[in-house]
Structure formats: structure tokens, C-alpha cells
Amino acid sequence: MTEQRSNLAGHFPAADGIRGLAVLVVLVAHALVMFIPATRPYLGGTGKIGVWLFFVLSAFLLTNKFLKKGINIKSVSEYFLGRFLRILPLFFIASAFYFYMGYYNTETLKNVLAFQQGFAHLWTIPVEFKFYFMLPIFLIAFQAIKKRFGVFSVAFLAILITIAFRYFYPVSLLQENSIETRWYISSFIVGIILSYILRNLNIPPRKYGFYILALLFLILLIIPSFCKLITGTVIVPNLATSYLSISIVWAIFIYFSLLDTGVTSSILSSSLMRKIGNHSFSTYLAHWFVLTQLAKKYTDSIPMMLLSIVASLLLGAIIYFVFEKNIETFRHRVQKVMASPSK
């Protein structure tokens, strides 16, 4: 935990584990509804819970890097190049693969590659990628107001932005799996504010396991079917439009997890969870293929469902070592060159 607290501007060991948790949530949710069709009316869409965690964590980590390096032409150029190399090559490979395997036609492939159309789980990639262009703009505004009025003014401005987006883009008009980032700005804003809070509030590290478990239980209560089973009623009727409330809970979860010195931090910082987190992008892109192929042949088979989850993780690891790791090595080399002082 000392490493995490002394490295608030850098890398958080538990962050990789949190990313691993996010992809496991998506995997388990998708596997359940594909292999056990009877669960679809009750668990359909629950994979989005993991997606919101991805959104919040991504905004948090990217903001943290900017706040460490500062916002200038050099850091922004390095950031954009890094995001392009991080996302696009693997996304293009995955999109081409699904086209080759007959999941969609040439016209759909063109639209998917151009971020004009989503496909299955791939709808989240355009959402997050478009946010990358907005992040520096948000941070320039936040840093300017922080310099003049203090850190609490940043939270106030973030609330105003969130209210504005919710007003102009009400969740009642949200289409399922929309690729338009504007609907999910509030989730990313939550991640940005989390970075400011963690850097400016001097909360001591200690065991937060009880709070973390309580937050995970609260996440479960947001799932309509689970909530009705436990309480007899439904608190949140539509999971797809509950991204703001889920994002806030996830942000608190991340906050306590990064400060925790107990079992939770040990689990999230473990070698297994960090590896799953490191492979999460490859796993996320590939898991749909594994699940759909096996679910067609082994419907209602729990053992095959569990096997499909393991197979997805293994395929994600293979793709990581064959493609993603090499792309990442190249990306870090380029960013290192860009970050080095000019002679």
C-alpha cells in the first residue's frame, strides 16, 4: 500500500486488478445470458456494469497522468499518439476478424471501422475513443478554474457539466448500446473528479474491506432482478440508463480499493488479477467470439459456460502476447522518444 500512496501520480498496482475485475464482470454476465437463455430476462445488459467500471477507471488514470505531466502541446501530442496506438490497431484487427468469421457484411465492417456503427460488445470502443478527444478540453477548463477558485470549484463545474449533459441528452432518449459519447459523459466526468479527489484529499490508507464489500453489494442491488429477489422491489428499473449511479459507486469502490491495506488490495494487486487486467483489452475484444461459438453448441451447460470463460481469458492472453504486447512496446518507445528533451 505504501507503493500506491507514494505513487499517486504514477502507476497503481491495484488498478490493473480493477481492470481485471471489470473484464470478469463483462465475461460472466455475457456467458450467463448466452449459455443459460433462461437468465436473459433477468440478467440481460448486466455486462454494462463492467463497462461503466472501465469508463470510470480509464478517465481516472488518464486524468492522473495529465495532472502529473501538465497539459501542454508536448503532453497532449504524446497522449493522442499513445491513445491511437493503444486502441486502433487491435480494434481494427478484431473488427476484421469478426467480418472474416461472418458476423457482419462489408458495409457493416466499413461503418464499424469508421466508428459509425457498433457491433455487439464493440460499441464501447467508439464511445471511449471519442472521449479521448474531449479529455484535454475538460482538463484545461478544470485546471483553469482550480487555479483561480480552488479544487472544490472543479467539483462544482463537473456537476454543472453533468447536469447540462443530462438535460440536453436525457436518458429517456438513450438507445441501447449507443456509440455516441455524449450519453456517457457523466461516467467519464466521475472518473476525472476521482483523480482530483485522490490527489487533494489526505485520506489515510487503512483496511476498507467492509466498505468495499458494501459497495459491491450495492452494485448487485442496482441489478433489477437481484434487487427484486432480495428486497421484493426494484430500485432501478432500467440498468442501461443507470450508468451515472453505477459510475459513482464504482468511483467510490476504486477510491477505497487504492487506499486499502487489507485483503481487497491484496487480491486486486495479486499477480493473477493484474495479469487478467493487463490482458483485459484483448480479452474484451475476443470473448464474444468464444462465447457465441460455444454457446450455440452447448446451451444450458454450466460446465461449458465456465470453460468458455477460461477459454476467453486464455485467448485474451494469447492475443496479448502475439499482438498487443508488441504494439504496446512500440507505443512506449514512441512516447519515450516524444517525452525526451529536445537537443
Short mmCIF file of C-alpha atoms in Angstrom, two decimals:
data_model
loop_
_atom_site.label_atom_id
_atom_site.label_comp_id
_atom_site.label_asym_id
_atom_site.label_seq_id
_atom_site.Cartn_x
_atom_site.Cartn_y
_atom_site.Cartn_z
CA MET A 1 0.00 0.00 0.00
CA THR A 2 2.94 2.32 0.60
CA GLU A 3 3.77 1.92 -3.06
CA GLN A 4 0.32 3.06 -4.04
CA ARG A 5 0.20 6.07 -1.75
CA SER A 6 3.70 7.23 -2.69
CA ASN A 7 2.90 6.83 -6.36
CA LEU A 8 -0.37 8.73 -6.65
CA ALA A 9 0.85 10.47 -9.77
CA GLY A 10 2.05 7.27 -11.40
CA HIS A 11 1.03 3.63 -11.51
CA PHE A 12 -1.37 1.95 -9.09
CA PRO A 13 -0.79 -1.80 -8.67
CA ALA A 14 -4.46 -2.38 -7.77
CA ALA A 15 -5.62 -0.53 -10.90
CA ASP A 16 -4.64 -3.46 -13.10
CA GLY A 17 -6.62 -5.75 -10.82
CA ILE A 18 -9.63 -3.42 -11.01
CA ARG A 19 -9.39 -3.57 -14.78
CA GLY A 20 -9.30 -7.35 -14.45
CA LEU A 21 -12.43 -7.23 -12.29
CA ALA A 22 -14.18 -5.16 -14.96
CA VAL A 23 -13.49 -7.67 -17.73
CA LEU A 24 -14.54 -10.56 -15.46
CA VAL A 25 -17.87 -8.83 -14.80
CA VAL A 26 -18.43 -8.50 -18.56
CA LEU A 27 -17.34 -12.09 -19.20
CA VAL A 28 -19.54 -13.66 -16.54
CA ALA A 29 -22.58 -11.55 -17.46
CA HIS A 30 -22.31 -12.36 -21.17
CA ALA A 31 -21.61 -16.03 -20.52
CA LEU A 32 -24.67 -16.40 -18.31
CA VAL A 33 -27.15 -14.93 -20.78
CA MET A 34 -25.63 -16.78 -23.76
CA PHE A 35 -25.32 -20.23 -22.20
CA ILE A 36 -28.34 -20.09 -19.91
CA PRO A 37 -31.08 -18.39 -22.01
CA ALA A 38 -33.50 -18.52 -19.08
CA THR A 39 -31.38 -15.86 -17.32
CA ARG A 40 -31.67 -13.39 -20.21
CA PRO A 41 -34.83 -11.60 -18.97
CA TYR A 42 -33.17 -11.14 -15.57
CA LEU A 43 -29.51 -10.53 -16.39
CA GLY A 44 -29.60 -9.09 -19.90
CA GLY A 45 -27.46 -5.97 -20.06
CA THR A 46 -25.58 -6.61 -16.81
CA GLY A 47 -22.30 -6.65 -18.72
CA LYS A 48 -22.65 -2.88 -18.84
CA ILE A 49 -21.81 -2.77 -15.14
CA GLY A 50 -18.27 -3.80 -16.07
CA VAL A 51 -18.26 -1.30 -18.93
CA TRP A 52 -19.04 1.60 -16.59
CA LEU A 53 -16.13 0.47 -14.42
CA PHE A 54 -13.88 0.57 -17.48
CA PHE A 55 -15.07 4.10 -18.29
CA VAL A 56 -14.53 5.47 -14.79
CA LEU A 57 -11.14 3.81 -14.36
CA SER A 58 -9.92 4.93 -17.78
CA ALA A 59 -10.89 8.56 -17.15
CA PHE A 60 -9.30 8.41 -13.69
CA LEU A 61 -5.96 7.01 -14.88
CA LEU A 62 -5.65 9.29 -17.91
CA THR A 63 -6.51 12.35 -15.83
CA ASN A 64 -3.93 11.32 -13.27
CA LYS A 65 -1.24 11.18 -15.95
CA PHE A 66 -2.16 14.63 -17.22
CA LEU A 67 -2.15 16.12 -13.74
CA LYS A 68 1.32 14.65 -13.23
CA LYS A 69 2.84 15.83 -16.53
CA GLY A 70 0.86 19.01 -17.03
CA ILE A 71 -1.25 19.97 -20.02
CA ASN A 72 0.85 21.36 -22.85
CA ILE A 73 1.41 20.74 -26.53
CA LYS A 74 4.01 18.06 -25.87
CA SER A 75 1.98 16.09 -23.33
CA VAL A 76 -1.20 16.34 -25.41
CA SER A 77 0.62 15.19 -28.57
CA GLU A 78 2.13 12.27 -26.69
CA TYR A 79 -1.28 11.46 -25.23
CA PHE A 80 -3.10 11.42 -28.58
CA LEU A 81 -0.44 9.30 -30.27
CA GLY A 82 -0.50 6.90 -27.34
CA ARG A 83 -4.28 6.56 -27.44
CA PHE A 84 -4.27 5.95 -31.20
CA LEU A 85 -1.66 3.21 -30.90
CA ARG A 86 -3.28 1.74 -27.79
CA ILE A 87 -6.76 1.32 -29.29
CA LEU A 88 -6.91 1.40 -33.08
CA PRO A 89 -4.54 -1.39 -34.26
CA LEU A 90 -6.09 -4.07 -32.06
CA PHE A 91 -9.62 -2.79 -32.67
CA PHE A 92 -9.07 -2.92 -36.45
CA ILE A 93 -7.69 -6.47 -36.18
CA ALA A 94 -10.67 -7.60 -34.10
CA SER A 95 -13.18 -5.92 -36.43
CA ALA A 96 -11.60 -7.55 -39.47
CA PHE A 97 -11.63 -10.93 -37.71
CA TYR A 98 -15.35 -10.75 -36.91
CA PHE A 99 -16.01 -9.78 -40.54
CA TYR A 100 -13.91 -12.72 -41.78
CA MET A 101 -15.82 -15.09 -39.49
CA GLY A 102 -19.12 -13.94 -40.98
CA TYR A 103 -20.52 -11.87 -38.12
CA TYR A 104 -21.33 -8.96 -40.46
CA ASN A 105 -21.03 -7.84 -44.08
CA THR A 106 -18.65 -5.44 -45.82
CA GLU A 107 -20.90 -2.42 -45.33
CA THR A 108 -21.13 -3.04 -41.59
CA LEU A 109 -17.36 -3.53 -41.43
CA LYS A 110 -16.83 -0.10 -43.01
CA ASN A 111 -19.22 1.50 -40.53
CA VAL A 112 -17.65 -0.27 -37.56
CA LEU A 113 -14.13 0.79 -38.57
CA ALA A 114 -15.31 4.37 -39.11
CA PHE A 115 -16.99 4.46 -35.67
CA GLN A 116 -20.34 4.98 -37.36
CA GLN A 117 -21.90 1.78 -36.08
CA GLY A 118 -21.45 -0.56 -33.17
CA PHE A 119 -21.42 -4.33 -33.23
CA ALA A 120 -22.29 -6.41 -30.17
CA HIS A 121 -19.71 -5.56 -27.46
CA LEU A 122 -17.61 -3.38 -29.81
CA TRP A 123 -19.99 -0.44 -29.32
CA THR A 124 -17.97 0.65 -26.28
CA ILE A 125 -14.78 1.32 -28.27
CA PRO A 126 -16.15 4.33 -30.24
CA VAL A 127 -17.64 5.72 -27.03
CA GLU A 128 -14.33 5.69 -25.18
CA PHE A 129 -12.18 6.68 -28.15
CA LYS A 130 -14.27 9.80 -28.81
CA PHE A 131 -13.95 10.71 -25.14
CA TYR A 132 -10.16 10.80 -25.55
CA PHE A 133 -10.56 13.91 -27.70
CA MET A 134 -12.70 15.60 -25.05
CA LEU A 135 -10.49 14.87 -22.04
CA PRO A 136 -7.80 17.54 -22.64
CA ILE A 137 -10.52 20.15 -23.17
CA PHE A 138 -12.20 19.24 -19.88
CA LEU A 139 -8.89 19.29 -18.04
CA ILE A 140 -7.85 22.67 -19.45
CA ALA A 141 -11.13 24.10 -18.12
CA PHE A 142 -10.82 22.30 -14.77
CA GLN A 143 -7.21 23.36 -14.25
CA ALA A 144 -8.02 26.98 -15.10
CA ILE A 145 -10.89 27.15 -12.61
CA LYS A 146 -8.87 25.27 -9.98
CA LYS A 147 -6.04 27.78 -10.28
CA ARG A 148 -8.40 30.67 -9.74
CA PHE A 149 -11.02 29.32 -7.31
CA GLY A 150 -9.53 26.19 -5.73
CA VAL A 151 -10.07 22.46 -6.05
CA PHE A 152 -13.69 22.45 -4.86
CA SER A 153 -14.64 24.65 -7.80
CA VAL A 154 -13.62 21.75 -10.07
CA ALA A 155 -16.23 19.52 -8.48
CA PHE A 156 -18.82 22.29 -8.83
CA LEU A 157 -18.02 22.75 -12.53
CA ALA A 158 -18.13 18.97 -13.06
CA ILE A 159 -21.60 18.83 -11.51
CA LEU A 160 -22.78 21.65 -13.79
CA ILE A 161 -21.41 19.87 -16.87
CA THR A 162 -23.07 16.63 -15.81
CA ILE A 163 -26.42 18.37 -15.25
CA ALA A 164 -26.14 20.08 -18.64
CA PHE A 165 -25.46 16.84 -20.50
CA ARG A 166 -28.25 15.05 -18.64
CA TYR A 167 -30.62 17.90 -19.55
CA PHE A 168 -29.76 18.07 -23.25
CA TYR A 169 -29.38 14.30 -23.58
CA PRO A 170 -31.97 12.76 -21.22
CA VAL A 171 -31.56 9.06 -20.55
CA SER A 172 -35.13 8.51 -21.72
CA LEU A 173 -33.86 9.02 -25.28
CA LEU A 174 -30.82 6.76 -24.92
CA GLN A 175 -30.73 3.95 -27.45
CA GLU A 176 -29.37 0.59 -26.33
CA ASN A 177 -25.60 0.32 -26.95
CA SER A 178 -25.35 3.79 -28.46
CA ILE A 179 -21.88 4.65 -29.76
CA GLU A 180 -22.38 8.36 -29.04
CA THR A 181 -20.10 9.50 -26.22
CA ARG A 182 -22.36 12.38 -25.19
CA TRP A 183 -24.72 10.00 -23.40
CA TYR A 184 -21.95 8.71 -21.13
CA ILE A 185 -20.04 11.91 -20.40
CA SER A 186 -21.17 11.79 -16.77
CA SER A 187 -19.41 8.42 -16.27
CA PHE A 188 -16.14 9.83 -17.55
CA ILE A 189 -16.60 13.02 -15.52
CA VAL A 190 -16.89 10.88 -12.38
CA GLY A 191 -13.51 9.32 -13.20
CA ILE A 192 -11.92 12.73 -13.74
CA ILE A 193 -13.20 14.04 -10.41
CA LEU A 194 -12.00 10.89 -8.68
CA SER A 195 -8.45 11.75 -9.75
CA TYR A 196 -8.73 15.26 -8.31
CA ILE A 197 -10.18 13.91 -5.06
CA LEU A 198 -7.49 11.28 -4.60
CA ARG A 199 -4.73 13.80 -5.24
CA ASN A 200 -6.11 16.52 -2.98
CA LEU A 201 -7.77 14.75 -0.05
CA ASN A 202 -5.38 13.38 2.54
CA ILE A 203 -7.30 10.24 3.50
CA PRO A 204 -5.04 7.75 5.31
CA PRO A 205 -4.61 4.23 3.93
CA ARG A 206 -6.14 1.53 6.11
CA LYS A 207 -8.38 -1.51 5.84
CA TYR A 208 -11.50 -0.58 3.87
CA GLY A 209 -12.68 -4.14 3.19
CA PHE A 210 -16.12 -3.66 4.79
CA TYR A 211 -16.84 -0.56 2.70
CA ILE A 212 -15.64 -2.27 -0.48
CA LEU A 213 -17.88 -5.29 0.10
CA ALA A 214 -20.80 -2.99 0.88
CA LEU A 215 -20.24 -1.16 -2.42
CA LEU A 216 -20.14 -4.43 -4.36
CA PHE A 217 -23.42 -5.44 -2.71
CA LEU A 218 -24.87 -2.08 -3.69
CA ILE A 219 -23.81 -2.72 -7.29
CA LEU A 220 -25.71 -6.01 -7.15
CA LEU A 221 -28.78 -4.23 -5.78
CA ILE A 222 -28.78 -1.98 -8.85
CA ILE A 223 -29.41 -5.08 -10.99
CA PRO A 224 -33.24 -5.10 -11.18
CA SER A 225 -33.68 -8.90 -10.92
CA PHE A 226 -31.27 -9.26 -7.99
CA CYS A 227 -32.82 -6.31 -6.19
CA LYS A 228 -36.30 -7.78 -6.54
CA LEU A 229 -35.06 -11.15 -5.28
CA ILE A 230 -33.50 -9.58 -2.17
CA THR A 231 -35.88 -6.72 -1.34
CA GLY A 232 -39.07 -7.67 -3.16
CA THR A 233 -38.99 -4.49 -5.21
CA VAL A 234 -36.91 -2.81 -7.90
CA ILE A 235 -34.93 0.32 -7.04
CA VAL A 236 -33.53 0.96 -10.53
CA PRO A 237 -35.89 -0.27 -13.27
CA ASN A 238 -33.55 0.24 -16.24
CA LEU A 239 -29.95 -0.86 -15.91
CA ALA A 240 -28.85 0.62 -19.25
CA THR A 241 -29.76 4.15 -18.17
CA SER A 242 -28.26 3.85 -14.68
CA TYR A 243 -24.67 4.48 -15.74
CA LEU A 244 -24.28 7.63 -13.61
CA SER A 245 -25.34 5.99 -10.34
CA ILE A 246 -23.28 2.88 -11.11
CA SER A 247 -20.28 5.03 -12.07
CA ILE A 248 -20.43 6.91 -8.76
CA VAL A 249 -20.49 3.65 -6.82
CA TRP A 250 -17.59 2.33 -8.88
CA ALA A 251 -15.62 5.54 -8.28
CA ILE A 252 -16.01 5.12 -4.52
CA PHE A 253 -15.03 1.47 -4.92
CA ILE A 254 -11.85 2.47 -6.81
CA TYR A 255 -11.06 5.11 -4.21
CA PHE A 256 -11.25 2.70 -1.28
CA SER A 257 -9.51 -0.09 -3.22
CA LEU A 258 -6.50 2.10 -3.96
CA LEU A 259 -6.27 3.15 -0.31
CA ASP A 260 -6.99 -0.27 1.17
CA THR A 261 -4.28 -2.09 3.10
CA GLY A 262 -6.28 -5.25 3.66
CA VAL A 263 -7.39 -8.33 1.78
CA THR A 264 -9.12 -6.47 -1.05
CA SER A 265 -5.97 -4.62 -2.02
CA SER A 266 -4.01 -7.88 -1.87
CA ILE A 267 -6.49 -9.60 -4.19
CA LEU A 268 -6.63 -6.77 -6.71
CA SER A 269 -2.84 -6.37 -6.62
CA SER A 270 -2.24 -10.11 -6.96
CA SER A 271 -0.31 -11.45 -9.91
CA LEU A 272 -3.37 -13.24 -11.32
CA MET A 273 -5.71 -10.23 -11.22
CA ARG A 274 -3.05 -7.91 -12.61
CA LYS A 275 -2.40 -10.29 -15.49
CA ILE A 276 -6.10 -10.52 -16.25
CA GLY A 277 -6.18 -6.72 -16.14
CA ASN A 278 -3.17 -6.39 -18.44
CA HIS A 279 -4.83 -8.72 -20.95
CA SER A 280 -8.28 -7.17 -20.49
CA PHE A 281 -8.45 -5.25 -23.77
CA SER A 282 -7.53 -8.34 -25.81
CA THR A 283 -9.90 -10.48 -23.74
CA TYR A 284 -12.72 -7.99 -24.14
CA LEU A 285 -12.33 -7.89 -27.91
CA ALA A 286 -12.09 -11.69 -28.29
CA HIS A 287 -14.51 -13.06 -25.71
CA TRP A 288 -17.61 -12.53 -27.87
CA PHE A 289 -16.28 -14.97 -30.45
CA VAL A 290 -15.55 -17.68 -27.87
CA LEU A 291 -18.87 -17.33 -26.10
CA THR A 292 -21.06 -17.20 -29.21
CA GLN A 293 -19.35 -20.19 -30.82
CA LEU A 294 -19.55 -22.44 -27.77
CA ALA A 295 -22.99 -21.28 -26.60
CA LYS A 296 -24.53 -22.40 -29.90
CA LYS A 297 -23.41 -25.98 -29.28
CA TYR A 298 -23.63 -26.25 -25.50
CA THR A 299 -26.75 -24.32 -24.46
CA ASP A 300 -27.71 -24.78 -20.79
CA SER A 301 -24.35 -26.36 -19.98
CA ILE A 302 -22.84 -24.74 -16.89
CA PRO A 303 -19.52 -26.66 -17.19
CA MET A 304 -19.10 -25.43 -20.78
CA MET A 305 -20.06 -21.94 -19.69
CA LEU A 306 -17.28 -21.98 -17.11
CA LEU A 307 -14.91 -23.45 -19.68
CA SER A 308 -15.82 -20.66 -22.11
CA ILE A 309 -14.85 -18.04 -19.54
CA VAL A 310 -11.47 -19.70 -19.01
CA ALA A 311 -11.04 -20.10 -22.79
CA SER A 312 -11.79 -16.39 -23.28
CA LEU A 313 -9.14 -15.46 -20.74
CA LEU A 314 -6.61 -17.79 -22.39
CA LEU A 315 -7.39 -16.44 -25.86
CA GLY A 316 -7.05 -12.91 -24.50
CA ALA A 317 -3.61 -13.80 -23.12
CA ILE A 318 -2.55 -15.29 -26.46
CA ILE A 319 -3.71 -12.22 -28.38
CA TYR A 320 -1.92 -10.05 -25.86
CA PHE A 321 1.42 -11.78 -26.37
CA VAL A 322 1.05 -12.13 -30.15
CA PHE A 323 -0.29 -8.67 -30.95
CA GLU A 324 -0.95 -6.31 -28.06
CA LYS A 325 2.37 -6.64 -26.26
CA ASN A 326 4.31 -5.79 -29.43
CA ILE A 327 2.02 -2.85 -30.15
CA GLU A 328 2.43 -1.66 -26.57
CA THR A 329 6.22 -1.97 -26.76
CA PHE A 330 6.22 0.15 -29.90
CA ARG A 331 3.85 2.67 -28.31
CA HIS A 332 6.00 3.09 -25.22
CA ARG A 333 9.11 3.52 -27.37
CA VAL A 334 7.48 6.26 -29.42
CA GLN A 335 6.16 8.00 -26.30
CA LYS A 336 9.58 7.79 -24.67
CA VAL A 337 11.15 9.48 -27.69
CA MET A 338 8.47 12.18 -27.63
CA ALA A 339 8.92 12.73 -23.88
CA SER A 340 12.71 13.04 -24.07
CA PRO A 341 14.03 16.65 -24.00
CA SER A 342 14.88 18.17 -27.35
CA LYS A 343 18.58 18.66 -28.07
#
